[in-house]
Amino acid sequence: MQKNIVIGIDGGGTHTRAVAVDTTGHVLAHSRSGAANLHKDPHAKQHVRAAIANLLAKVGCNEGDIISLVAGFAGLDRTEDQAWCDDFIDIDGMNGTKRAVSDAWIAQVGAVGGEPGIIAISGTGSVVFGINENGEQLRNYDFRQYASSTARHLSYETVYRILAGSYDLEDEELITKVFTYWGVSDMQEFGKLASTGFISDHQSCNMKFGDMAQLVTVAAATGSPLAIEVCNSGVSQLITAVRLVGSQFASDCIRLALIGSVARSPYMMQRLENEIAKANKQGKSYAVQQPRYEPVTGAILMAFQQAGIDITDEIHENLGLST
């Protein structure tokens, strides 16, 4: 007997998260695996397939029971990326509908229900994505603007400033923690490590820098001038990105949700909210709201719509309780 399951996938640059639900929105199983961005991890396809296989095993069903699947992928930024994303979810034995979209799209649907609004994502990656009143999808990338506010960007900039000697006495605690993080004892040893590229493998190096970002955001919150400058620069670039995307909205008041480990860290979130309040006095206003659902739930909502299933209050209630 067919079980009729719906699957949503959040294929991020660090982890892949997949959730299976029944047709009333009750969660049947969760699954988690490695990165899903082919540009960052050569094993991305295996990670996505493993997440799906794990879901099916937990639910006790097979590929033929999947009636709809939507996956949002980090790295789906260009037309040519669509092919590998589609291939990732081309599952043998699955006859249901399936679609691969950007991770930003599922995050927007999860955050504001697919209604007009903007999300600012800053974590492993960075993108500002909006859907305006005409249903047009807009990204800061479309303006050839990139906000260097990702976890790794904050860490790289912090390290470069330390190596260049651009710091104050108040930064000594942060510098000590950075030395400990990299397993060095002094500036000379750190410089030697840096001059050899830190870590030979590019992806491993970026991951190491990304994991260091919490040191920077926490240091900013405790008053390190260096960390504050680095974080504030990232915030400024994100605000510019939001206003660029917002310029293509008709409304003077636009919903905005902040998403990602960097954007939602205490210092960055407070600074973003303060800077948004200042920006609101200069033109369009942005109403910051808590994301209603996580991105993976946005994928589930899109999968319901794709299957022609009305999203009822019962489904919203079940998803809210379960995911």
PDB file of C-alpha atoms in Angstrom, residues 156-303:
ATOM      1  CA  TYR A 156      39.567  35.954   6.901  1.00  0.00           C
ATOM      2  CA  GLU A 157      39.312  39.715   7.405  1.00  0.00           C
ATOM      3  CA  THR A 158      40.007  39.364  11.125  1.00  0.00           C
ATOM      4  CA  VAL A 159      43.070  37.221  10.493  1.00  0.00           C
ATOM      5  CA  TYR A 160      44.399  39.551   7.799  1.00  0.00           C
ATOM      6  CA  ARG A 161      44.128  42.543  10.122  1.00  0.00           C
ATOM      7  CA  ILE A 162      45.889  40.676  12.917  1.00  0.00           C
ATOM      8  CA  LEU A 163      48.722  39.693  10.587  1.00  0.00           C
ATOM      9  CA  ALA A 164      48.955  43.256   9.266  1.00  0.00           C
ATOM     10  CA  GLY A 165      49.191  44.652  12.791  1.00  0.00           C
ATOM     11  CA  SER A 166      45.902  46.550  12.513  1.00  0.00           C
ATOM     12  CA  TYR A 167      44.681  46.015  16.058  1.00  0.00           C
ATOM     13  CA  ASP A 168      44.561  47.643  19.502  1.00  0.00           C
ATOM     14  CA  LEU A 169      45.431  46.523  23.011  1.00  0.00           C
ATOM     15  CA  GLU A 170      41.750  45.749  23.565  1.00  0.00           C
ATOM     16  CA  ASP A 171      42.037  43.055  20.878  1.00  0.00           C
ATOM     17  CA  GLU A 172      44.642  40.984  22.743  1.00  0.00           C
ATOM     18  CA  GLU A 173      42.071  38.530  24.114  1.00  0.00           C
ATOM     19  CA  LEU A 174      40.692  37.900  20.628  1.00  0.00           C
ATOM     20  CA  ILE A 175      44.198  37.468  19.198  1.00  0.00           C
ATOM     21  CA  THR A 176      45.067  34.928  21.900  1.00  0.00           C
ATOM     22  CA  LYS A 177      41.927  32.937  21.058  1.00  0.00           C
ATOM     23  CA  VAL A 178      42.739  33.073  17.346  1.00  0.00           C
ATOM     24  CA  PHE A 179      46.251  31.750  18.030  1.00  0.00           C
ATOM     25  CA  THR A 180      44.783  28.916  20.095  1.00  0.00           C
ATOM     26  CA  TYR A 181      42.247  28.142  17.376  1.00  0.00           C
ATOM     27  CA  TRP A 182      45.005  27.802  14.782  1.00  0.00           C
ATOM     28  CA  GLY A 183      47.367  25.934  17.103  1.00  0.00           C
ATOM     29  CA  VAL A 184      50.129  28.551  17.125  1.00  0.00           C
ATOM     30  CA  SER A 185      51.875  30.248  20.041  1.00  0.00           C
ATOM     31  CA  ASP A 186      52.868  33.652  18.700  1.00  0.00           C
ATOM     32  CA  MET A 187      52.687  36.083  15.787  1.00  0.00           C
ATOM     33  CA  GLN A 188      55.809  34.736  14.114  1.00  0.00           C
ATOM     34  CA  GLU A 189      54.415  31.216  14.042  1.00  0.00           C
ATOM     35  CA  PHE A 190      51.048  32.511  12.848  1.00  0.00           C
ATOM     36  CA  GLY A 191      52.720  34.460  10.044  1.00  0.00           C
ATOM     37  CA  LYS A 192      54.587  31.341   8.957  1.00  0.00           C
ATOM     38  CA  LEU A 193      51.324  29.394   8.812  1.00  0.00           C
ATOM     39  CA  ALA A 194      49.636  32.182   6.871  1.00  0.00           C
ATOM     40  CA  SER A 195      52.455  32.528   4.341  1.00  0.00           C
ATOM     41  CA  THR A 196      51.983  28.887   3.363  1.00  0.00           C
ATOM     42  CA  GLY A 197      48.246  29.362   2.803  1.00  0.00           C
ATOM     43  CA  PHE A 198      47.071  28.032   6.205  1.00  0.00           C
ATOM     44  CA  ILE A 199      45.694  24.741   4.798  1.00  0.00           C
ATOM     45  CA  SER A 200      46.605  23.403   1.363  1.00  0.00           C
ATOM     46  CA  ASP A 201      43.112  22.191   0.445  1.00  0.00           C
ATOM     47  CA  HIS A 202      40.974  25.195  -0.500  1.00  0.00           C
ATOM     48  CA  GLN A 203      37.655  23.781   0.716  1.00  0.00           C
ATOM     49  CA  SER A 204      39.106  22.589   4.018  1.00  0.00           C
ATOM     50  CA  CYS A 205      40.688  26.003   4.517  1.00  0.00           C
ATOM     51  CA  ASN A 206      37.383  27.797   3.941  1.00  0.00           C
ATOM     52  CA  MET A 207      35.638  25.447   6.361  1.00  0.00           C
ATOM     53  CA  LYS A 208      38.281  26.109   9.023  1.00  0.00           C
ATOM     54  CA  PHE A 209      37.859  29.857   8.601  1.00  0.00           C
ATOM     55  CA  GLY A 210      34.075  29.494   8.615  1.00  0.00           C
ATOM     56  CA  ASP A 211      34.145  27.632  11.910  1.00  0.00           C
ATOM     57  CA  MET A 212      36.209  30.461  13.437  1.00  0.00           C
ATOM     58  CA  ALA A 213      33.525  33.120  12.898  1.00  0.00           C
ATOM     59  CA  GLN A 214      31.918  32.655  16.302  1.00  0.00           C
ATOM     60  CA  LEU A 215      35.144  33.897  17.893  1.00  0.00           C
ATOM     61  CA  VAL A 216      34.755  37.116  15.906  1.00  0.00           C
ATOM     62  CA  THR A 217      31.070  37.782  16.592  1.00  0.00           C
ATOM     63  CA  VAL A 218      31.457  37.005  20.304  1.00  0.00           C
ATOM     64  CA  ALA A 219      34.519  39.280  20.481  1.00  0.00           C
ATOM     65  CA  ALA A 220      32.515  42.070  18.843  1.00  0.00           C
ATOM     66  CA  ALA A 221      29.816  41.651  21.479  1.00  0.00           C
ATOM     67  CA  THR A 222      32.414  41.961  24.248  1.00  0.00           C
ATOM     68  CA  GLY A 223      34.033  45.091  22.837  1.00  0.00           C
ATOM     69  CA  SER A 224      36.982  44.093  20.643  1.00  0.00           C
ATOM     70  CA  PRO A 225      37.540  47.099  18.314  1.00  0.00           C
ATOM     71  CA  LEU A 226      38.930  44.852  15.579  1.00  0.00           C
ATOM     72  CA  ALA A 227      35.983  42.451  15.684  1.00  0.00           C
ATOM     73  CA  ILE A 228      33.512  45.342  15.809  1.00  0.00           C
ATOM     74  CA  GLU A 229      35.012  46.918  12.682  1.00  0.00           C
ATOM     75  CA  VAL A 230      34.949  43.621  10.793  1.00  0.00           C
ATOM     76  CA  CYS A 231      31.372  42.786  11.810  1.00  0.00           C
ATOM     77  CA  ASN A 232      30.108  46.308  11.134  1.00  0.00           C
ATOM     78  CA  SER A 233      31.590  46.183   7.640  1.00  0.00           C
ATOM     79  CA  GLY A 234      29.683  42.960   6.952  1.00  0.00           C
ATOM     80  CA  VAL A 235      26.483  44.505   8.299  1.00  0.00           C
ATOM     81  CA  SER A 236      26.914  47.589   6.112  1.00  0.00           C
ATOM     82  CA  GLN A 237      27.263  45.438   3.007  1.00  0.00           C
ATOM     83  CA  LEU A 238      24.177  43.399   3.932  1.00  0.00           C
ATOM     84  CA  ILE A 239      22.115  46.555   4.461  1.00  0.00           C
ATOM     85  CA  THR A 240      23.180  47.852   1.049  1.00  0.00           C
ATOM     86  CA  ALA A 241      22.139  44.525  -0.471  1.00  0.00           C
ATOM     87  CA  VAL A 242      18.732  44.676   1.234  1.00  0.00           C
ATOM     88  CA  ARG A 243      18.118  48.203  -0.037  1.00  0.00           C
ATOM     89  CA  LEU A 244      19.157  47.259  -3.572  1.00  0.00           C
ATOM     90  CA  VAL A 245      16.664  44.391  -3.652  1.00  0.00           C
ATOM     91  CA  GLY A 246      14.034  46.532  -1.905  1.00  0.00           C
ATOM     92  CA  SER A 247      14.367  49.208  -4.586  1.00  0.00           C
ATOM     93  CA  GLN A 248      12.457  46.914  -6.945  1.00  0.00           C
ATOM     94  CA  PHE A 249       9.420  46.649  -4.644  1.00  0.00           C
ATOM     95  CA  ALA A 250       6.406  48.918  -5.101  1.00  0.00           C
ATOM     96  CA  SER A 251       5.560  48.994  -1.401  1.00  0.00           C
ATOM     97  CA  ASP A 252       7.170  51.486   0.961  1.00  0.00           C
ATOM     98  CA  CYS A 253       7.095  48.906   3.772  1.00  0.00           C
ATOM     99  CA  ILE A 254       8.744  45.549   3.117  1.00  0.00           C
ATOM    100  CA  ARG A 255       8.926  42.459   5.302  1.00  0.00           C
ATOM    101  CA  LEU A 256      12.464  41.320   6.086  1.00  0.00           C
ATOM    102  CA  ALA A 257      13.716  38.156   7.783  1.00  0.00           C
ATOM    103  CA  LEU A 258      17.294  37.534   8.922  1.00  0.00           C
ATOM    104  CA  ILE A 259      18.591  33.996   8.428  1.00  0.00           C
ATOM    105  CA  GLY A 260      21.866  32.167   9.028  1.00  0.00           C
ATOM    106  CA  SER A 261      24.361  31.599  11.825  1.00  0.00           C
ATOM    107  CA  VAL A 262      26.113  34.940  11.279  1.00  0.00           C
ATOM    108  CA  ALA A 263      23.023  37.100  10.729  1.00  0.00           C
ATOM    109  CA  ARG A 264      21.353  35.634  13.813  1.00  0.00           C
ATOM    110  CA  SER A 265      24.357  35.829  16.136  1.00  0.00           C
ATOM    111  CA  PRO A 266      23.570  38.275  18.970  1.00  0.00           C
ATOM    112  CA  TYR A 267      25.961  41.053  17.923  1.00  0.00           C
ATOM    113  CA  MET A 268      25.174  40.901  14.206  1.00  0.00           C
ATOM    114  CA  MET A 269      21.416  40.736  14.721  1.00  0.00           C
ATOM    115  CA  GLN A 270      21.413  43.733  17.059  1.00  0.00           C
ATOM    116  CA  ARG A 271      23.617  45.725  14.703  1.00  0.00           C
ATOM    117  CA  LEU A 272      21.502  44.772  11.682  1.00  0.00           C
ATOM    118  CA  GLU A 273      18.302  45.826  13.439  1.00  0.00           C
ATOM    119  CA  ASN A 274      19.872  49.144  14.474  1.00  0.00           C
ATOM    120  CA  GLU A 275      21.132  49.881  10.963  1.00  0.00           C
ATOM    121  CA  ILE A 276      17.795  48.894   9.433  1.00  0.00           C
ATOM    122  CA  ALA A 277      16.073  51.350  11.784  1.00  0.00           C
ATOM    123  CA  LYS A 278      18.406  54.082  10.486  1.00  0.00           C
ATOM    124  CA  ALA A 279      17.775  53.068   6.874  1.00  0.00           C
ATOM    125  CA  ASN A 280      14.026  53.248   7.482  1.00  0.00           C
ATOM    126  CA  LYS A 281      14.359  57.015   7.933  1.00  0.00           C
ATOM    127  CA  GLN A 282      15.943  57.411   4.509  1.00  0.00           C
ATOM    128  CA  GLY A 283      13.346  55.837   2.210  1.00  0.00           C
ATOM    129  CA  LYS A 284      11.545  52.512   2.206  1.00  0.00           C
ATOM    130  CA  SER A 285      11.040  50.891   5.583  1.00  0.00           C
ATOM    131  CA  TYR A 286      11.820  47.285   6.430  1.00  0.00           C
ATOM    132  CA  ALA A 287       9.815  45.416   9.044  1.00  0.00           C
ATOM    133  CA  VAL A 288      12.084  42.793  10.589  1.00  0.00           C
ATOM    134  CA  GLN A 289      10.184  39.640  11.498  1.00  0.00           C
ATOM    135  CA  GLN A 290      11.045  36.236  12.849  1.00  0.00           C
ATOM    136  CA  PRO A 291      11.108  33.576  10.107  1.00  0.00           C
ATOM    137  CA  ARG A 292       7.854  31.639  10.363  1.00  0.00           C
ATOM    138  CA  TYR A 293       9.454  28.340   9.397  1.00  0.00           C
ATOM    139  CA  GLU A 294      12.897  26.969   8.713  1.00  0.00           C
ATOM    140  CA  PRO A 295      14.017  26.698   5.067  1.00  0.00           C
ATOM    141  CA  VAL A 296      13.387  22.946   4.920  1.00  0.00           C
ATOM    142  CA  THR A 297       9.742  23.612   5.808  1.00  0.00           C
ATOM    143  CA  GLY A 298       9.622  26.151   3.003  1.00  0.00           C
ATOM    144  CA  ALA A 299      10.635  23.298   0.691  1.00  0.00           C
ATOM    145  CA  ILE A 300       7.821  21.164   2.101  1.00  0.00           C
ATOM    146  CA  LEU A 301       5.269  23.936   1.498  1.00  0.00           C
ATOM    147  CA  MET A 302       6.487  24.242  -2.101  1.00  0.00           C
ATOM    148  CA  ALA A 303       6.245  20.462  -2.506  1.00  0.00           C
TER     149      ALA A 303
END
